[in-house]
């Protein structure tokens, strides 16, 4: 025994909403095409003063406040992202200053694309075991509107911006989250070029290859987590899957044979927010009372890398 449980969540979405109908006005697409193929009807994009760091701060403050934990109690602060405001300082370092975390808090960003939040949960569990202060802030945040090519209708309609935060506590008598992480290196099917490349830094995706990868990786990873945790899928109270595409989720739910009512998502109004999608959905479910103290929540992310990551996160009883 020893591991983390979820104490509280928070999230933040930019104010500006772009519906599929708005996109119809600026490109050759339709609400019917986008919603039937992906389940997406709207997405939030940062405008004006809104920023990646600002979204992170808002989400983190909510999680701290709801969890009743003071900044000086935090030992680890991680931000999973592929679209930070700066390559350095890491977003987590800016959060250290803005939230007033102690200077010896372990703060860094990590990039495992859409699996990033679950990678960060596992990293936090490992780091907290050795830390003096046993609370961590774990965030997933993206401003994908900055890396989409509005001239490429096959990708730009899919992505949105947002941030989600989880406040977790490590205790010796808590179970591990039994994380299953994996990677199959591929720089063809899902790529955002970096600063050393000549191409523009925009998303390039081979949609059907990503689809094939996702419908295999998601159910496999969910099964492996349950097996590692020694429970059946029926014993899971809630599934929180990366909101990439409703059709991917429908395939996975069918393959797993689990109750679809335990797998509902929010892609309709958020679109795909990569590393932010799992914690934003988690926060929405907590806020609606659909994830409650004592619940076992099986989270799975999958995406660029190619990566996948799953974990069984239990909600602490207050
Ligand atoms: N509006 C209208 N038509 C479009 C659009 C659009 N926005 N985008 C593409 N089309 C057209 C194409 O040009 C093509 O037309 P053509 O037949 O005349 O050439 C036609 O629609 C079919 O294009 P495909 O790319 O074959 O469309 P597909 O049915 O594969 O759907 C999609 C594309 C939705 C991206 C699908 O491949 C998919 O769901 N992939 C999964 C990938 C995904 O969701 N990625 C999310 C990010 S990655 C992640 O988070 C893991």
Short mmCIF file of C-alpha atoms and ligand atoms in Angstrom, two decimals:
data_model
loop_
_atom_site.label_atom_id
_atom_site.label_comp_id
_atom_site.label_asym_id
_atom_site.label_seq_id
_atom_site.Cartn_x
_atom_site.Cartn_y
_atom_site.Cartn_z
CA UNK A 1 0.00 0.00 0.00
CA UNK A 2 0.89 3.68 -0.47
CA UNK A 3 -0.30 6.05 -3.13
CA UNK A 4 -2.40 9.08 -3.97
CA UNK A 5 -6.09 9.92 -3.79
CA UNK A 6 -7.96 12.82 -5.34
CA UNK A 7 -8.90 15.59 -2.91
CA UNK A 8 -10.28 18.26 -5.23
CA UNK A 9 -10.40 19.46 -8.82
CA UNK A 10 -10.64 22.72 -10.76
CA UNK A 11 -10.80 23.77 -14.38
CA UNK A 12 -10.84 26.82 -16.61
CA UNK A 13 -12.07 27.37 -20.15
CA UNK A 14 -11.54 30.52 -22.23
CA UNK A 15 -14.61 32.73 -22.60
CA UNK A 16 -14.71 32.74 -26.40
CA UNK A 17 -16.76 29.88 -27.86
CA UNK A 18 -16.56 28.88 -31.52
CA UNK A 19 -19.44 26.71 -32.69
CA UNK A 20 -19.45 24.48 -35.74
CA UNK A 21 -21.85 27.02 -37.29
CA UNK A 22 -19.23 29.75 -36.76
CA UNK A 23 -16.71 27.57 -38.62
CA UNK A 24 -19.19 27.10 -41.48
CA UNK A 25 -18.87 30.86 -42.07
CA UNK A 26 -15.09 30.78 -42.55
CA UNK A 27 -14.33 27.41 -44.20
CA UNK A 28 -15.83 24.68 -46.31
CA UNK A 29 -17.28 22.52 -43.53
CA UNK A 30 -20.61 21.79 -41.86
CA UNK A 31 -21.99 21.19 -38.41
CA UNK A 32 -23.31 17.90 -39.74
CA UNK A 33 -19.84 16.72 -40.93
CA UNK A 34 -18.06 17.68 -37.71
CA UNK A 35 -20.65 16.50 -35.21
CA UNK A 36 -21.39 13.17 -36.91
CA UNK A 37 -17.68 12.28 -37.25
CA UNK A 38 -16.43 13.57 -33.91
CA UNK A 39 -19.29 14.50 -31.53
CA UNK A 40 -17.92 18.07 -31.36
CA UNK A 41 -20.32 21.01 -31.56
CA UNK A 42 -18.22 23.80 -30.04
CA UNK A 43 -14.79 24.61 -28.66
CA UNK A 44 -13.24 27.39 -26.55
CA UNK A 45 -10.35 29.47 -27.91
CA UNK A 46 -8.17 31.95 -25.99
CA UNK A 47 -8.52 35.54 -27.09
CA UNK A 48 -6.89 38.81 -26.02
CA UNK A 49 -5.32 38.63 -22.58
CA UNK A 50 -6.25 35.00 -21.99
CA UNK A 51 -3.25 32.68 -21.77
CA UNK A 52 -2.14 29.16 -20.98
CA UNK A 53 -0.68 30.37 -17.69
CA UNK A 54 -3.87 32.25 -16.82
CA UNK A 55 -6.00 29.15 -17.38
CA UNK A 56 -3.61 27.07 -15.25
CA UNK A 57 -3.73 29.59 -12.42
CA UNK A 58 -7.52 29.69 -12.40
CA UNK A 59 -7.81 25.88 -12.40
CA UNK A 60 -5.13 25.44 -9.71
CA UNK A 61 -6.63 28.09 -7.41
CA UNK A 62 -10.05 26.40 -7.59
CA UNK A 63 -8.55 23.01 -6.73
CA UNK A 64 -6.59 24.41 -3.76
CA UNK A 65 -9.61 26.30 -2.44
CA UNK A 66 -12.00 23.37 -2.81
CA UNK A 67 -9.50 21.01 -1.20
CA UNK A 68 -8.85 23.39 1.71
CA UNK A 69 -5.09 23.10 1.21
CA UNK A 70 -2.72 26.07 1.57
CA UNK A 71 0.04 26.68 -1.03
CA UNK A 72 2.81 26.01 1.52
CA UNK A 73 1.51 22.43 1.93
CA UNK A 74 2.22 21.57 -1.72
CA UNK A 75 5.34 19.46 -2.36
CA UNK A 76 4.99 18.85 -6.11
CA UNK A 77 3.47 20.90 -8.94
CA UNK A 78 3.35 19.41 -12.45
CA UNK A 79 1.82 20.73 -15.66
CA UNK A 80 1.26 18.37 -18.57
CA UNK A 81 1.20 20.32 -21.82
CA UNK A 82 2.50 20.60 -25.36
CA UNK A 83 1.49 24.26 -25.77
CA UNK A 84 3.02 26.22 -22.86
CA UNK A 85 3.38 30.01 -23.03
CA UNK A 86 7.16 29.63 -22.74
CA UNK A 87 9.57 26.78 -23.33
CA UNK A 88 11.27 28.15 -20.24
CA UNK A 89 10.26 29.04 -17.58
CA UNK A 90 8.03 26.01 -17.29
CA UNK A 91 4.39 26.85 -16.53
CA UNK A 92 4.78 25.00 -13.22
CA UNK A 93 7.56 27.45 -12.24
CA UNK A 94 5.32 30.42 -12.96
CA UNK A 95 2.64 28.76 -10.83
CA UNK A 96 5.17 28.44 -7.99
CA UNK A 97 5.51 32.24 -7.94
CA UNK A 98 1.88 33.14 -8.60
CA UNK A 99 0.39 30.66 -6.13
CA UNK A 100 3.07 31.28 -3.49
CA UNK A 101 4.33 27.69 -3.37
CA UNK A 102 7.48 27.07 -1.31
CA UNK A 103 10.77 27.37 -3.24
CA UNK A 104 11.65 23.73 -2.65
CA UNK A 105 8.45 22.55 -4.37
CA UNK A 106 9.26 20.22 -7.29
CA UNK A 107 7.91 22.15 -10.30
CA UNK A 108 8.16 21.16 -13.95
CA UNK A 109 6.16 20.70 -17.14
CA UNK A 110 5.97 17.42 -18.98
CA UNK A 111 4.88 16.55 -22.49
CA UNK A 112 3.19 13.26 -23.24
CA UNK A 113 0.59 14.92 -25.50
CA UNK A 114 -2.96 13.71 -24.78
CA UNK A 115 -1.66 11.14 -22.25
CA UNK A 116 0.17 13.88 -20.34
CA UNK A 117 -2.17 14.33 -17.40
CA UNK A 118 -2.12 10.63 -16.49
CA UNK A 119 1.68 10.54 -17.00
CA UNK A 120 1.83 13.47 -14.57
CA UNK A 121 -0.42 11.76 -12.01
CA UNK A 122 1.92 8.77 -11.98
CA UNK A 123 4.98 11.05 -11.76
CA UNK A 124 3.39 12.91 -8.84
CA UNK A 125 2.66 9.64 -7.03
CA UNK A 126 6.32 8.60 -7.37
CA UNK A 127 7.71 12.01 -6.36
CA UNK A 128 5.38 12.42 -3.37
CA UNK A 129 6.62 9.13 -1.91
CA UNK A 130 10.00 10.84 -1.41
CA UNK A 131 8.73 14.35 -0.68
CA UNK A 132 8.37 16.01 2.70
CA UNK A 133 5.05 17.62 1.88
CA UNK A 134 2.53 15.06 0.65
CA UNK A 135 0.19 17.16 -1.48
CA UNK A 136 0.57 17.74 -5.23
CA UNK A 137 -1.05 19.92 -7.84
CA UNK A 138 -1.30 18.06 -11.14
CA UNK A 139 -2.50 19.98 -14.17
CA UNK A 140 -3.20 19.35 -17.82
CA UNK A 141 -3.48 22.49 -19.93
CA UNK A 142 -3.42 23.44 -23.60
CA UNK A 143 -3.87 26.39 -25.91
CA UNK A 144 -4.14 24.30 -29.06
CA UNK A 145 -5.69 27.24 -30.94
CA UNK A 146 -2.08 28.48 -31.28
CA UNK A 147 -0.94 25.34 -33.14
CA UNK A 148 -3.82 24.71 -35.51
CA UNK A 149 -3.73 25.60 -39.17
CA UNK A 150 -7.08 27.24 -39.93
CA UNK A 151 -6.51 26.37 -43.59
CA UNK A 152 -6.54 22.63 -42.75
CA UNK A 153 -10.20 21.81 -42.14
CA UNK A 154 -9.43 18.16 -41.32
CA UNK A 155 -7.58 19.13 -38.10
CA UNK A 156 -8.54 22.67 -37.08
CA UNK A 157 -12.15 21.76 -36.27
CA UNK A 158 -11.03 19.14 -33.73
CA UNK A 159 -9.17 21.14 -31.09
CA UNK A 160 -9.92 23.52 -28.22
CA UNK A 161 -8.23 25.28 -25.29
CA UNK A 162 -8.56 24.77 -21.54
CA UNK A 163 -6.97 23.68 -18.29
CA UNK A 164 -7.82 21.18 -15.56
CA UNK A 165 -6.22 20.66 -12.16
CA UNK A 166 -6.24 17.87 -9.60
CA UNK A 167 -5.15 18.23 -5.99
CA UNK A 168 -3.91 14.88 -4.72
CA UNK A 169 -2.60 13.59 -1.40
CA UNK A 170 -0.10 10.75 -0.87
CA UNK A 171 -0.52 8.50 2.18
CA UNK A 172 0.97 5.19 3.22
CA UNK A 173 -2.51 3.73 3.71
CA UNK A 174 -3.78 4.87 0.30
CA UNK A 175 -3.67 2.44 -2.64
CA UNK A 176 -1.48 3.15 -5.66
CA UNK A 177 -3.19 4.44 -8.79
CA UNK A 178 -1.69 1.41 -10.59
CA UNK A 179 -0.65 3.47 -13.58
CA UNK A 180 -0.02 1.81 -16.92
CA UNK A 181 2.08 4.01 -19.19
CA UNK A 182 3.33 3.27 -22.68
CA UNK A 183 4.84 4.67 -25.81
CA UNK A 184 5.35 3.58 -29.41
CA UNK A 185 7.65 6.17 -30.97
CA UNK A 186 6.11 7.57 -34.15
CA UNK A 187 6.77 10.94 -35.81
CA UNK A 188 4.42 10.47 -38.74
CA UNK A 189 0.77 10.11 -37.69
CA UNK A 190 0.52 12.92 -35.12
CA UNK A 191 3.11 15.70 -35.17
CA UNK A 192 3.51 19.31 -34.02
CA UNK A 193 6.96 20.48 -35.22
CA UNK A 194 9.20 22.14 -32.63
CA UNK A 195 11.41 25.22 -32.70
CA UNK A 196 14.24 23.46 -34.55
CA UNK A 197 12.14 22.44 -37.53
CA UNK A 198 11.68 24.42 -40.72
CA UNK A 199 7.95 23.65 -40.94
CA UNK A 200 5.39 25.82 -39.17
CA UNK A 201 4.48 24.65 -35.69
CA UNK A 202 1.00 23.39 -36.51
CA UNK A 203 -0.72 20.05 -35.97
CA UNK A 204 -0.28 17.46 -38.66
CA UNK A 205 -2.40 14.35 -38.26
CA UNK A 206 -3.13 11.21 -40.24
CA UNK A 207 -6.67 10.95 -38.91
CA UNK A 208 -7.46 7.38 -39.82
CA UNK A 209 -4.14 6.04 -38.48
CA UNK A 210 -4.76 7.86 -35.20
CA UNK A 211 -8.24 6.39 -35.10
CA UNK A 212 -6.93 2.84 -35.58
CA UNK A 213 -4.29 3.36 -32.88
CA UNK A 214 -6.80 4.85 -30.42
CA UNK A 215 -9.48 2.17 -30.67
CA UNK A 216 -6.85 -0.47 -29.87
CA UNK A 217 -4.85 1.41 -27.21
CA UNK A 218 -7.74 2.80 -25.14
CA UNK A 219 -9.51 -0.46 -24.25
CA UNK A 220 -6.22 -2.34 -23.86
CA UNK A 221 -4.91 0.23 -21.42
CA UNK A 222 -8.17 0.33 -19.43
CA UNK A 223 -8.11 -3.47 -19.04
CA UNK A 224 -4.46 -3.46 -17.97
CA UNK A 225 -5.12 -0.87 -15.25
CA UNK A 226 -8.06 -2.86 -13.83
CA UNK A 227 -5.98 -6.03 -13.89
CA UNK A 228 -3.05 -4.33 -12.16
CA UNK A 229 -5.39 -2.91 -9.51
CA UNK A 230 -6.97 -6.33 -9.00
CA UNK A 231 -10.54 -5.25 -9.76
CA UNK A 232 -13.05 -5.99 -12.51
CA UNK A 233 -14.21 -3.30 -14.92
CA UNK A 234 -17.68 -3.61 -13.35
CA UNK A 235 -16.22 -2.41 -10.05
CA UNK A 236 -15.11 0.88 -11.63
CA UNK A 237 -17.54 3.67 -10.71
CA UNK A 238 -16.59 6.04 -13.51
CA UNK A 239 -14.47 6.05 -16.65
CA UNK A 240 -12.81 9.30 -17.73
CA UNK A 241 -11.45 8.87 -21.23
CA UNK A 242 -9.47 11.40 -23.24
CA UNK A 243 -12.01 13.36 -25.26
CA UNK A 244 -10.46 12.99 -28.72
CA UNK A 245 -13.43 11.86 -30.67
CA UNK A 246 -16.83 10.48 -29.62
CA UNK A 247 -16.59 7.67 -32.16
CA UNK A 248 -13.31 6.46 -30.64
CA UNK A 249 -14.95 6.42 -27.19
CA UNK A 250 -18.04 4.59 -28.51
CA UNK A 251 -15.82 1.91 -30.06
CA UNK A 252 -13.84 1.50 -26.84
CA UNK A 253 -16.94 1.34 -24.63
CA UNK A 254 -18.38 -1.40 -26.84
CA UNK A 255 -15.10 -3.34 -26.86
CA UNK A 256 -14.82 -3.12 -23.05
CA UNK A 257 -18.47 -4.08 -22.56
CA UNK A 258 -18.91 -1.46 -19.82
CA UNK A 259 -22.00 0.61 -19.05
CA UNK A 260 -22.00 3.61 -21.47
CA UNK A 261 -23.67 5.72 -18.75
CA UNK A 262 -20.37 5.48 -16.79
CA UNK A 263 -18.41 6.79 -19.78
CA UNK A 264 -20.16 10.00 -20.77
CA UNK A 265 -17.95 12.93 -21.71
CA UNK A 266 -17.92 16.60 -22.62
CA UNK A 267 -16.38 16.67 -26.10
CA UNK A 268 -19.54 18.31 -27.42
CA UNK A 269 -18.60 21.66 -25.84
CA UNK A 270 -14.81 21.37 -25.27
CA UNK A 271 -13.58 19.54 -28.41
CA UNK A 272 -10.19 17.85 -28.02
CA UNK A 273 -8.05 19.70 -25.44
CA UNK A 274 -5.21 17.11 -25.43
CA UNK A 275 -3.54 16.96 -21.98
CA UNK A 276 -6.33 19.07 -20.48
CA UNK A 277 -9.19 16.85 -21.54
CA UNK A 278 -9.08 14.25 -18.73
CA UNK A 279 -8.79 16.77 -15.83
CA UNK A 280 -11.41 19.13 -17.31
CA UNK A 281 -13.88 16.25 -17.62
CA UNK A 282 -12.97 15.01 -14.14
CA UNK A 283 -13.71 18.46 -12.73
CA UNK A 284 -17.05 18.70 -14.54
CA UNK A 285 -18.08 15.29 -13.19
CA UNK A 286 -17.06 16.21 -9.63
CA UNK A 287 -18.96 19.50 -9.89
CA UNK A 288 -22.09 17.71 -11.14
CA UNK A 289 -21.84 15.13 -8.35
CA UNK A 290 -21.29 12.33 -10.86
CA UNK A 291 -17.92 11.56 -9.26
CA UNK A 292 -18.22 11.33 -5.48
CA UNK A 293 -16.02 10.64 -2.46
CA UNK A 294 -15.06 6.96 -2.41
CA UNK A 295 -15.51 6.50 -6.17
CA UNK A 296 -12.94 4.59 -8.21
CA UNK A 297 -12.31 6.53 -11.42
CA UNK A 298 -10.46 4.87 -14.28
CA UNK A 299 -8.75 7.54 -16.39
CA UNK A 300 -7.18 6.85 -19.79
CA UNK A 301 -5.31 9.20 -22.11
CA UNK A 302 -3.88 8.35 -25.53
CA UNK A 303 -2.37 10.32 -28.36
CA UNK A 304 0.80 11.90 -29.74
CA UNK A 305 4.05 10.10 -29.17
CA UNK A 306 2.34 7.76 -29.72
CA UNK A 307 1.54 7.40 -26.03
CA UNK A 308 -1.09 5.92 -23.78
CA UNK A 309 -1.61 6.09 -20.02
CA UNK A 310 -4.22 4.82 -17.60
CA UNK A 311 -4.70 5.00 -13.84
CA UNK A 312 -7.28 4.13 -11.22
CA UNK A 313 -7.76 7.28 -9.17
CA UNK A 314 -9.81 7.00 -6.01
CA UNK A 315 -11.64 10.03 -4.63
CA UNK A 316 -10.75 10.64 -0.97
CA UNK A 317 -13.55 10.59 1.62
CA UNK A 318 -13.55 13.84 3.52
N1 LIG B 1 -15.51 19.39 -43.02
C1 LIG B 1 -15.95 18.81 -44.13
N2 LIG B 1 -15.28 17.88 -44.81
C2 LIG B 1 -14.10 17.52 -44.33
C3 LIG B 1 -13.54 18.09 -43.16
C4 LIG B 1 -14.31 19.07 -42.50
N3 LIG B 1 -13.89 19.67 -41.38
N4 LIG B 1 -12.35 17.53 -42.94
C5 LIG B 1 -12.14 16.63 -43.91
N5 LIG B 1 -13.18 16.63 -44.76
C6 LIG B 1 -13.38 15.82 -45.96
C7 LIG B 1 -12.07 15.35 -46.55
O1 LIG B 1 -11.51 16.34 -47.37
C8 LIG B 1 -12.51 14.15 -47.33
O2 LIG B 1 -13.09 14.56 -48.54
P1 LIG B 1 -12.86 13.75 -49.88
O3 LIG B 1 -13.43 12.39 -49.63
O4 LIG B 1 -13.60 14.55 -50.89
O5 LIG B 1 -11.38 13.71 -50.07
C9 LIG B 1 -13.63 13.56 -46.48
O6 LIG B 1 -14.06 14.61 -45.60
C10 LIG B 1 -13.20 12.37 -45.64
O7 LIG B 1 -11.94 12.71 -45.01
P2 LIG B 1 -11.25 11.76 -44.03
O8 LIG B 1 -10.02 12.39 -43.49
O9 LIG B 1 -11.15 10.39 -44.68
O10 LIG B 1 -12.36 11.73 -42.89
P3 LIG B 1 -12.59 10.67 -41.80
O11 LIG B 1 -13.89 10.03 -42.01
O12 LIG B 1 -11.39 9.82 -41.56
O13 LIG B 1 -12.74 11.62 -40.53
C11 LIG B 1 -11.46 12.33 -38.67
C12 LIG B 1 -11.66 12.46 -40.16
C13 LIG B 1 -12.68 12.82 -37.94
C14 LIG B 1 -10.26 13.17 -38.23
C15 LIG B 1 -11.20 10.85 -38.36
O14 LIG B 1 -10.13 10.35 -39.13
C16 LIG B 1 -10.95 10.59 -36.97
O15 LIG B 1 -11.85 10.59 -36.19
N6 LIG B 1 -9.66 10.35 -36.58
C17 LIG B 1 -9.27 10.17 -35.25
C18 LIG B 1 -8.27 11.18 -34.95
C19 LIG B 1 -8.69 12.14 -33.91
O16 LIG B 1 -9.78 12.25 -33.45
N7 LIG B 1 -7.71 12.85 -33.52
C20 LIG B 1 -7.87 13.76 -32.48
C21 LIG B 1 -6.59 14.29 -32.13
S1 LIG B 1 -5.44 13.09 -31.74
C22 LIG B 1 -5.75 12.56 -30.25
O17 LIG B 1 -6.25 13.25 -29.43
C23 LIG B 1 -5.40 11.19 -29.97
#
